[in-house]
Amino acid sequence: MKICPLYLNGDWLVSSPFEQVINPATGEAIAQVSTIDRARVAQAIADAHEAFQSWRKLTGKARGMFLRAIADEIENRSTEIARTMTLENGKPLAQSRTEIAFAVDHLHWFAEEARRAYGRIVPQQVDGKRHLIIKSPMGVVGAITPWNFPLVLAVRKAAPALAAGNTIILKPAEQTPLSAIALAECVAAAGLPKGVFQVVLGDAPEIGQEFLQNPLCRKVTFTGSTEVGRILIAGAAQTVKPLSLELGGNAPVLIFDDIDLDRAVEGALAAKTRNTGQSCIAANRVYVQRPIYEDFLEAFTARMKSLKVGDGLEKDVDIGPLIDDAGLTKALAHIEDAVARGARALCGGKRFGDKGFFIEPTVLADVPDDALCTQEETFAPVAAISVFDTEEEAIAKANDTIYGLSAYAFTADLDRAFRLAESLEAGTIGINDGVPSTSICPFGGVKQSGWGRELGSEGMDAFLETKHVSLGLQI
Ligand code: NAD
């Protein structure tokens, strides 16, 4: 079986113990990946600090050229990287290709933004002074990423961090390290100086603590569950380490009776089933206005039944496996709980096949507010649907959660669209749009879905310090 090295200070290191990577479509191991201990992570931070001294001095334009070179490498290898991503994550091959295209677009966006780390000059209010506001890179960044979008979420951190003049150490999820290693290969081929970008793997809590406690690591950026986010916040308190946190979601979808039914069905379907329902912005709760409730249930269920489930490498598959047995067990428990509380299962509800971690696309109607699938992220192609009467009721239900990453609404009423945009408590709101993310706009959560924003021009700010330089002048 293939043994994968880690990318440390410009070298490839094979180091045991190895961690197995499992193909979720078969449950079989496909690779072994090296791991390192905390002391070696500390060495990586020291090397990144050394590399920072010269990387920060490059112009934004020069750093942007490196990002473009990484993007070119990824594009040239996209067929092979897409296959790797599908093998380790399970997502349908077409969606792996989309993720790669998205990552390439992020790199292009931040290559451009690298030239625009603007400060400003503030007019003085006393004679003999001038005030400059300048933006400086922070230093070494520790990045921790999840398995559900193994390439794009790493690039979403690495591209702006590098563009801003920082160096970065990436700790990918143990389920999907191969996409991160492919990214490191592209970084190496693009000729970035040693130590500017590194990949580590090992005991996740230990690596997290090293990032938080090592004084040379100046920022920690994390995407993952709210639960782990809370652990990092507690750890960061000791060293007052700046954190960016992209955490869990519980996205509502509101469907009003003025919308064209097909448009609502297709939008909700995209928001629910992309990445096999394992997206932080996946539709988790669908609320439909009473006059179209039964029609929506019928049309949506027909579409869910039409989805092809299978190994992501097979042609035309829409729904791949869930990431692991724990993900499958959780989704089945959510279905069982909803049905026990009175929900109607309109399709699916069971495990699919006898190998890997597949689940049938599932529609649950009349799901009560206290069901687990309404309260927590289900992270599966399980649609929890219920009815509402008024706009006020729909907004109250949508906001009745500790999370606030994304929300969706389908309506043909422009006034209502603006009311929803202003009252829904979420960092990203898709109105008549089931796929709202883009490189050019900020992404992040409110409430317990996180701190800070990625992408857009805000994505660079997350990796820049703002300094005020006050000049005393005799002029
Ligand atoms: P997770 O929190 O279990 O793991 C995420 C990463 O944190 C992994 O690399 C893991 O190894 C690491 N980790 C685990 N324990 C740690 C610790 N104590 N200290 C430091 N690192 C630790 O999440 P997951 O299951 O991989 O991903 C799914 C979650 O991520 C969902 O909640 C999803 O909503 C969220 N997510 C959020 C976004 C976003 O942009 N807001 C995007 C994708 C996923």
Coordinates of C-alpha atoms and ligand atoms in Angstrom, one line a residue:
M1 CA 0.0 0.0 0.0
K2 CA 1.1 3.5 -0.8
I3 CA 3.0 5.3 2.0
C4 CA 2.7 9.1 1.9
P5 CA 5.3 11.4 3.3
L6 CA 4.6 14.8 4.9
Y7 CA 6.0 18.0 3.4
L8 CA 8.3 19.7 5.9
N9 CA 10.7 22.6 5.2
G10 CA 10.9 21.8 1.5
D11 CA 11.6 18.1 2.1
W12 CA 9.4 14.9 2.0
L13 CA 9.5 13.0 5.3
V14 CA 8.3 9.5 5.8
S15 CA 7.7 9.0 9.5
S16 CA 5.9 6.4 11.5
P17 CA 3.4 5.6 13.1
F18 CA 1.4 5.7 9.9
E19 CA -2.3 6.6 9.7
Q20 CA -4.6 4.6 7.4
V21 CA -6.7 6.4 4.9
I22 CA -10.0 4.6 4.2
N23 CA -12.1 4.8 1.0
P24 CA -15.6 5.4 2.4
A25 CA -17.2 3.7 -0.6
T26 CA -15.6 0.4 0.3
G27 CA -14.4 0.7 3.8
E28 CA -11.0 -0.4 2.7
A29 CA -7.6 1.2 3.3
I30 CA -6.1 3.0 0.3
A31 CA -3.0 4.6 1.7
Q32 CA -0.9 5.1 4.8
V33 CA 0.2 8.6 5.8
S34 CA 3.2 9.6 7.9
T35 CA 2.7 11.3 11.3
I36 CA 5.0 13.4 13.5
D37 CA 5.0 14.2 17.2
R38 CA 4.6 17.6 18.8
A39 CA 8.4 18.3 19.0
R40 CA 8.6 17.9 15.2
V41 CA 5.6 20.3 14.8
A42 CA 7.5 22.8 16.9
Q43 CA 10.5 22.4 14.5
A44 CA 8.1 23.0 11.6
I45 CA 7.0 26.2 13.3
A46 CA 10.6 27.3 13.8
D47 CA 11.3 26.6 10.1
A48 CA 8.2 28.5 9.1
H49 CA 9.4 31.4 11.2
E50 CA 12.8 31.4 9.5
A51 CA 11.1 31.2 6.0
F52 CA 8.8 34.1 7.0
Q53 CA 11.8 36.5 7.3
S54 CA 12.3 36.5 3.5
W55 CA 8.8 35.6 2.3
R56 CA 7.4 38.7 3.9
K57 CA 9.8 40.9 2.0
L58 CA 8.6 39.8 -1.4
T59 CA 6.3 42.2 -3.1
G60 CA 2.6 41.2 -3.2
K61 CA 3.0 40.9 -7.0
A62 CA 5.8 38.3 -6.6
R63 CA 3.8 36.3 -4.0
G64 CA 0.8 36.4 -6.3
M65 CA 2.9 34.9 -9.1
F66 CA 3.7 32.0 -6.8
L67 CA 0.0 31.5 -6.1
R68 CA -0.8 31.5 -9.8
A69 CA 1.9 28.9 -10.3
I70 CA 0.3 26.7 -7.7
A71 CA -3.1 27.1 -9.4
D72 CA -1.5 26.1 -12.7
E73 CA 0.0 22.9 -11.1
I74 CA -3.4 22.0 -9.6
E75 CA -5.1 22.5 -12.9
N76 CA -2.6 20.5 -14.8
R77 CA -3.1 17.6 -12.4
S78 CA -6.8 18.1 -11.9
T79 CA -7.9 14.7 -13.3
E80 CA -5.6 12.8 -10.9
I81 CA -6.3 15.0 -7.9
A82 CA -10.1 14.7 -8.5
R83 CA -9.7 10.9 -8.4
T84 CA -7.6 11.1 -5.2
M85 CA -10.3 13.3 -3.6
T86 CA -13.1 11.0 -4.5
L87 CA -11.2 8.0 -3.2
E88 CA -10.5 9.5 0.2
N89 CA -13.7 11.5 0.7
G90 CA -16.2 9.7 -1.4
K91 CA -17.7 12.6 -3.2
P92 CA -18.9 12.1 -6.8
L93 CA -16.0 12.7 -9.3
A94 CA -17.8 15.7 -10.9
Q95 CA -18.0 17.4 -7.5
S96 CA -14.3 16.7 -6.9
R97 CA -13.6 18.5 -10.2
T98 CA -15.9 21.4 -9.1
E99 CA -14.0 21.6 -5.8
I100 CA -10.7 21.8 -7.7
A101 CA -12.0 24.5 -10.0
F102 CA -13.1 26.4 -6.9
A103 CA -9.7 26.1 -5.3
V104 CA -8.0 27.3 -8.4
D105 CA -10.3 30.3 -8.5
H106 CA -9.5 31.1 -4.8
L107 CA -5.8 31.1 -5.7
H108 CA -6.4 33.5 -8.6
W109 CA -8.5 35.7 -6.4
F110 CA -5.9 36.0 -3.7
A111 CA -3.0 36.3 -6.2
E112 CA -4.8 39.5 -7.2
E113 CA -5.6 40.5 -3.7
A114 CA -1.9 40.2 -2.8
R115 CA -1.3 43.5 -4.5
R116 CA -4.0 45.2 -2.6
A117 CA -3.1 45.0 1.0
Y118 CA -3.8 48.7 1.2
G119 CA -3.3 50.9 4.3
R120 CA -4.4 54.5 4.4
I121 CA -3.3 57.9 5.5
V122 CA -5.5 59.6 8.1
P123 CA -5.5 63.5 8.1
Q124 CA -3.8 64.8 11.3
Q125 CA -5.7 66.7 13.9
V126 CA -2.6 68.5 15.4
D127 CA 0.2 70.2 13.7
G128 CA 3.5 68.3 13.3
K129 CA 2.0 64.8 13.0
R130 CA 1.1 62.5 10.2
H131 CA -0.7 59.2 10.7
L132 CA -0.2 56.1 8.5
I133 CA -2.3 53.0 8.8
I134 CA -0.3 50.1 7.4
K135 CA -1.0 46.4 7.0
S136 CA 1.7 43.8 8.0
P137 CA 1.7 40.0 7.8
M138 CA 1.3 38.3 11.1
G139 CA 4.0 35.6 10.9
V140 CA 3.5 31.8 11.1
V141 CA -0.1 30.6 10.7
G142 CA -1.3 27.3 12.0
A143 CA -4.2 26.0 9.9
I144 CA -6.5 23.0 10.8
T145 CA -9.0 21.8 8.3
P146 CA -11.9 19.2 8.1
W147 CA -12.5 16.3 5.7
N148 CA -15.6 17.5 3.8
F149 CA -13.9 19.8 1.3
P150 CA -10.3 18.6 1.7
L151 CA -8.7 20.8 -0.9
V152 CA -10.7 24.0 -1.1
L153 CA -10.9 24.6 2.6
A154 CA -7.1 24.3 2.9
V155 CA -6.6 26.7 -0.1
R156 CA -9.1 29.1 1.5
K157 CA -6.6 29.5 4.3
A158 CA -3.3 29.0 2.6
A159 CA -3.9 31.4 -0.4
P160 CA -4.8 34.5 1.6
A161 CA -2.2 33.7 4.4
L162 CA 0.6 33.4 1.8
A163 CA -0.7 36.4 -0.3
A164 CA -0.5 38.5 2.8
G165 CA 3.1 37.5 3.4
N166 CA 2.7 34.9 6.1
T167 CA 4.0 31.3 6.2
I168 CA 1.6 28.5 7.0
I169 CA 1.5 25.0 8.4
L170 CA -1.5 22.9 7.4
K171 CA -2.9 20.1 9.6
P172 CA -5.5 18.4 7.4
A173 CA -8.2 16.0 8.7
E174 CA -6.9 12.5 9.3
Q175 CA -9.7 11.1 7.0
T176 CA -8.5 13.1 4.0
P177 CA -4.8 14.0 4.1
L178 CA -4.2 12.9 0.5
S179 CA -5.7 16.1 -1.1
A180 CA -3.5 18.2 1.3
I181 CA -0.4 16.2 0.2
A182 CA -1.4 16.8 -3.4
L183 CA -1.6 20.5 -2.6
A184 CA 1.9 20.3 -1.1
E185 CA 3.2 18.6 -4.3
C186 CA 1.8 21.5 -6.3
V187 CA 3.4 24.0 -3.9
A188 CA 6.7 22.3 -4.3
A189 CA 6.4 22.1 -8.1
A190 CA 5.5 25.8 -8.1
G191 CA 8.9 26.5 -6.5
L192 CA 7.9 28.2 -3.3
P193 CA 10.8 28.7 -0.9
K194 CA 11.3 26.0 1.7
G195 CA 9.3 26.4 4.9
V196 CA 6.7 28.7 3.4
F197 CA 4.0 26.0 3.2
Q198 CA 4.2 22.7 5.2
V199 CA 1.9 19.8 5.9
V200 CA 1.8 18.1 9.3
L201 CA -0.3 15.2 10.6
G202 CA -0.3 13.4 14.0
D203 CA -2.3 13.7 17.3
A204 CA -4.7 16.5 16.4
P205 CA -5.2 17.9 20.0
E206 CA -1.4 17.9 20.5
I207 CA -0.8 19.8 17.2
G208 CA -3.6 22.2 18.1
Q209 CA -2.0 22.9 21.5
E210 CA 1.4 23.4 19.9
F211 CA -0.1 26.0 17.4
L212 CA -1.8 27.7 20.3
Q213 CA 1.1 27.7 22.8
N214 CA 4.2 28.2 20.6
P215 CA 5.0 31.9 20.7
L216 CA 6.4 31.8 17.1
C217 CA 2.9 30.7 15.8
R218 CA 1.0 34.0 15.5
K219 CA -2.4 32.9 14.3
V220 CA -4.5 29.8 14.3
T221 CA -7.2 29.4 11.6
F222 CA -9.6 26.5 12.0
T223 CA -12.5 25.0 10.0
G224 CA -14.4 22.2 11.7
S225 CA -17.0 21.5 14.4
T226 CA -18.2 24.0 16.9
E227 CA -17.2 21.5 19.6
V228 CA -13.5 21.6 18.6
G229 CA -13.8 25.3 18.1
R230 CA -14.7 25.7 21.7
I231 CA -11.6 23.7 22.7
L232 CA -9.4 26.0 20.6
I233 CA -11.0 29.1 22.2
A234 CA -10.2 27.8 25.6
G235 CA -6.6 27.0 24.6
A236 CA -6.1 30.4 22.9
A237 CA -7.1 32.1 26.2
Q238 CA -3.7 31.2 27.7
T239 CA -1.6 32.9 25.0
V240 CA -4.3 35.3 23.7
K241 CA -3.7 33.7 20.3
P242 CA -5.8 35.3 17.5
L243 CA -8.2 32.8 16.0
S244 CA -10.3 32.5 12.9
L245 CA -13.1 30.0 13.3
E246 CA -15.3 28.5 10.6
L247 CA -17.6 26.2 12.6
G248 CA -20.7 24.1 12.3
G249 CA -24.0 25.2 10.8
N250 CA -27.7 24.3 10.9
A251 CA -29.0 26.0 7.8
P252 CA -32.7 26.6 7.4
V253 CA -34.5 26.8 4.0
L254 CA -37.7 28.9 3.8
I255 CA -40.0 28.2 0.9
F256 CA -42.8 30.7 0.4
D257 CA -45.9 30.0 -1.6
D258 CA -45.2 32.7 -4.1
I259 CA -42.2 30.9 -5.6
D260 CA -42.3 28.7 -8.7
L261 CA -42.4 25.2 -7.3
D262 CA -39.7 23.7 -9.6
R263 CA -37.3 26.5 -8.8
A264 CA -37.7 25.9 -5.1
V265 CA -37.4 22.2 -5.4
E266 CA -34.2 22.4 -7.5
G267 CA -32.7 25.1 -5.2
A268 CA -33.5 23.2 -2.0
L269 CA -32.2 19.9 -3.6
A270 CA -28.8 21.5 -4.4
A271 CA -28.5 23.0 -1.0
K272 CA -29.4 19.6 0.6
T273 CA -27.5 17.1 -1.5
R274 CA -24.3 18.7 -2.6
N275 CA -21.3 16.8 -1.2
T276 CA -23.8 14.1 -0.1
G277 CA -25.3 16.5 2.4
Q278 CA -21.9 16.9 4.2
S279 CA -21.4 20.6 3.7
C280 CA -21.3 23.1 6.5
I281 CA -23.8 25.2 4.6
A282 CA -26.0 22.2 3.7
A283 CA -29.7 22.7 4.1
N284 CA -30.5 21.1 7.4
R285 CA -34.1 22.1 8.0
V286 CA -36.7 22.9 5.2
Y287 CA -39.8 24.9 6.1
V288 CA -42.5 25.2 3.5
Q289 CA -45.5 27.5 3.5
R290 CA -48.8 25.6 4.0
P291 CA -50.5 26.2 0.6
I292 CA -47.7 24.5 -1.3
Y293 CA -46.6 22.1 1.4
E294 CA -48.0 18.8 0.0
D295 CA -47.1 19.7 -3.6
F296 CA -43.5 20.5 -2.5
L297 CA -43.2 17.2 -0.6
E298 CA -44.4 15.3 -3.6
A299 CA -42.1 17.0 -6.1
F300 CA -39.1 17.1 -3.8
T301 CA -39.5 13.4 -2.8
A302 CA -39.6 12.4 -6.5
R303 CA -36.4 14.3 -7.1
M304 CA -34.7 12.7 -4.1
K305 CA -35.8 9.2 -5.3
S306 CA -34.3 10.0 -8.7
L307 CA -30.8 10.6 -7.4
K308 CA -28.2 7.9 -8.2
V309 CA -26.3 6.5 -5.2
G310 CA -23.0 4.9 -5.6
D311 CA -19.2 4.9 -5.6
G312 CA -18.2 8.5 -6.6
L313 CA -15.9 7.0 -9.3
E314 CA -18.9 5.6 -11.1
K315 CA -20.5 7.5 -13.9
D316 CA -23.4 9.9 -13.1
V317 CA -23.4 9.3 -9.4
D318 CA -25.2 12.1 -7.4
I319 CA -24.8 10.7 -3.9
G320 CA -21.6 9.1 -2.6
P321 CA -21.0 7.5 0.7
L322 CA -20.9 9.3 4.0
I323 CA -17.4 9.8 5.4
D324 CA -17.3 7.0 7.9
D325 CA -19.3 4.7 10.1
A326 CA -19.8 7.4 12.8
G327 CA -21.4 9.7 10.1
L328 CA -23.7 6.9 9.0
T329 CA -24.7 5.9 12.6
K330 CA -25.5 9.6 13.4
A331 CA -27.6 10.1 10.3
L332 CA -29.6 6.8 11.0
A333 CA -30.1 7.9 14.6
H334 CA -31.5 11.2 13.4
I335 CA -34.0 9.5 11.2
E336 CA -35.0 7.1 13.9
D337 CA -35.4 9.9 16.4
A338 CA -37.6 12.0 14.0
V339 CA -39.8 9.1 13.1
A340 CA -40.2 8.3 16.8
R341 CA -41.3 11.9 17.4
G342 CA -44.0 11.6 14.7
A343 CA -42.2 12.5 11.4
R344 CA -43.4 10.7 8.2
A345 CA -40.6 9.0 6.2
L346 CA -41.5 9.7 2.5
C347 CA -38.5 7.9 1.0
G348 CA -35.3 6.3 2.1
G349 CA -34.5 5.9 5.8
K350 CA -32.0 3.0 5.6
R351 CA -28.4 2.2 5.0
F352 CA -27.7 1.6 1.2
G353 CA -25.9 -1.5 0.2
D354 CA -23.7 -3.6 2.5
K355 CA -20.2 -2.1 2.0
G356 CA -18.9 1.4 2.6
F357 CA -21.0 4.0 4.4
F358 CA -23.9 4.7 2.1
I359 CA -27.4 5.9 3.1
E360 CA -30.5 6.2 1.0
P361 CA -31.6 9.7 0.1
T362 CA -34.2 10.3 2.7
V363 CA -37.2 12.7 3.0
L364 CA -38.9 13.3 6.4
A365 CA -42.1 15.3 6.6
D366 CA -43.8 16.9 9.6
V367 CA -40.5 16.9 11.5
P368 CA -41.1 18.5 14.9
D369 CA -39.0 21.4 16.2
D370 CA -37.4 19.3 18.9
A371 CA -36.2 16.4 16.6
L372 CA -32.4 15.9 16.6
C373 CA -32.3 16.5 12.8
T374 CA -33.7 20.0 13.5
Q375 CA -31.5 20.8 16.4
E376 CA -28.1 19.4 15.1
E377 CA -26.3 19.1 11.8
T378 CA -27.3 15.8 10.2
F379 CA -24.5 15.9 7.6
A380 CA -26.3 13.4 5.3
P381 CA -28.7 13.4 2.3
V382 CA -31.6 13.5 4.8
A383 CA -34.2 16.3 4.3
A384 CA -36.1 17.3 7.4
I385 CA -39.2 19.2 6.2
S386 CA -42.0 20.9 8.1
V387 CA -44.7 23.4 7.5
F388 CA -45.2 27.1 8.4
D389 CA -48.0 29.7 8.0
T390 CA -46.6 33.2 8.3
E391 CA -43.3 35.0 7.4
E392 CA -42.8 35.9 11.1
E393 CA -43.1 32.3 12.1
A394 CA -40.7 31.2 9.4
I395 CA -38.1 33.7 10.5
A396 CA -38.5 32.8 14.1
K397 CA -38.0 29.1 13.3
A398 CA -35.0 29.8 11.1
N399 CA -33.3 31.8 13.8
D400 CA -34.1 29.4 16.6
T401 CA -30.6 27.8 16.7
I402 CA -27.2 28.5 18.2
Y403 CA -25.7 28.4 14.7
G404 CA -25.7 31.0 12.0
L405 CA -23.5 30.0 9.1
S406 CA -26.0 30.1 6.2
A407 CA -29.7 30.3 5.4
Y408 CA -31.7 30.0 2.3
A409 CA -35.1 31.4 1.2
F410 CA -37.1 31.0 -2.0
T411 CA -39.6 33.8 -2.7
A412 CA -40.7 35.9 -5.7
D413 CA -41.5 38.9 -3.5
L414 CA -38.7 41.5 -3.5
D415 CA -39.8 43.3 -0.4
R416 CA -39.9 40.0 1.5
A417 CA -36.4 39.1 0.1
F418 CA -35.0 42.2 1.7
R419 CA -36.8 41.6 5.0
L420 CA -35.4 38.1 5.1
A421 CA -31.9 39.3 4.1
E422 CA -31.9 41.7 7.1
S423 CA -33.5 39.4 9.7
L424 CA -32.1 36.0 9.0
E425 CA -29.2 35.4 11.5
A426 CA -26.5 33.9 9.1
G427 CA -23.3 34.9 7.5
T428 CA -24.3 33.8 4.1
I429 CA -27.9 34.0 2.8
G430 CA -29.0 32.4 -0.5
I431 CA -32.1 34.0 -1.8
N432 CA -33.4 31.8 -4.7
D433 CA -29.8 30.5 -4.7
G434 CA -28.9 27.1 -3.3
V435 CA -25.2 27.4 -4.1
P436 CA -24.2 30.9 -2.7
S437 CA -20.4 30.5 -2.0
T438 CA -17.9 32.4 -4.3
S439 CA -14.2 33.5 -4.0
I440 CA -15.1 37.1 -4.3
C441 CA -17.5 37.5 -1.3
P442 CA -16.9 37.0 2.4
F443 CA -17.8 33.7 4.0
G444 CA -18.2 32.9 7.7
G445 CA -20.6 32.5 10.6
V446 CA -22.5 34.4 13.2
K447 CA -23.5 33.2 16.6
Q448 CA -21.7 29.8 17.4
S449 CA -20.8 29.2 13.7
G450 CA -17.6 31.1 14.1
W451 CA -15.4 34.1 14.2
G452 CA -14.2 36.1 11.2
R453 CA -14.5 35.7 7.5
E454 CA -12.7 33.9 4.7
L455 CA -12.7 34.8 1.0
G456 CA -13.6 38.2 -0.5
S457 CA -11.3 41.1 0.5
E458 CA -12.1 40.2 4.2
G459 CA -10.2 36.9 3.6
M460 CA -6.9 38.8 3.4
D461 CA -7.7 40.9 6.5
A462 CA -7.8 37.8 8.6
F463 CA -4.1 37.4 8.0
L464 CA -2.9 41.0 8.3
E465 CA -2.1 43.1 11.4
T466 CA -3.3 46.7 11.2
K467 CA -0.7 49.1 12.5
H468 CA -0.9 52.8 13.2
V469 CA 2.4 54.7 12.6
S470 CA 2.3 58.2 14.0
L471 CA 5.0 60.4 12.6
G472 CA 6.2 63.5 14.4
L473 CA 7.5 65.9 11.7
Q474 CA 9.0 69.4 11.8
I475 CA 7.4 70.7 8.7
Ligands
NAD1 P1 -13.8 18.3 13.5 O1 -14.0 19.5 14.3 O2 -14.0 17.0 14.2 O3 -12.3 18.2 12.9 C1 -11.8 19.3 12.1 C2 -10.3 19.3 12.3 O4 -10.0 19.5 13.6 C3 -9.6 18.0 11.9 O5 -8.4 18.3 11.2 C4 -9.3 17.3 13.2 O6 -8.2 16.5 13.2 C5 -9.0 18.6 14.1 N1 -9.2 18.4 15.5 C6 -10.0 17.5 16.2 N2 -9.9 17.7 17.5 C7 -9.0 18.7 17.7 C8 -8.5 19.3 18.8 N3 -8.8 19.0 20.1 N4 -7.6 20.3 18.7 C9 -7.2 20.7 17.4 N5 -7.7 20.1 16.3 C10 -8.6 19.1 16.4 O7 -14.8 18.5 12.3 P2 -15.0 17.5 11.0 O8 -15.9 16.3 11.5 O9 -13.7 17.2 10.4 O10 -15.8 18.4 10.0 C11 -17.1 18.6 10.1 C12 -17.5 19.9 10.8 O11 -16.8 21.0 10.2 C13 -18.9 20.2 10.7 O12 -19.4 20.7 11.9 C14 -19.0 21.3 9.6 O13 -20.1 22.1 9.7 C15 -17.8 22.0 9.9 N6 -17.4 22.8 8.7 C16 -17.4 24.2 8.8 C17 -17.1 24.9 7.7 C18 -17.2 26.4 7.7 O14 -16.7 27.0 6.7 N7 -17.8 27.0 8.6 C19 -16.7 24.2 6.5 C20 -16.7 22.9 6.5 C21 -17.0 22.1 7.6

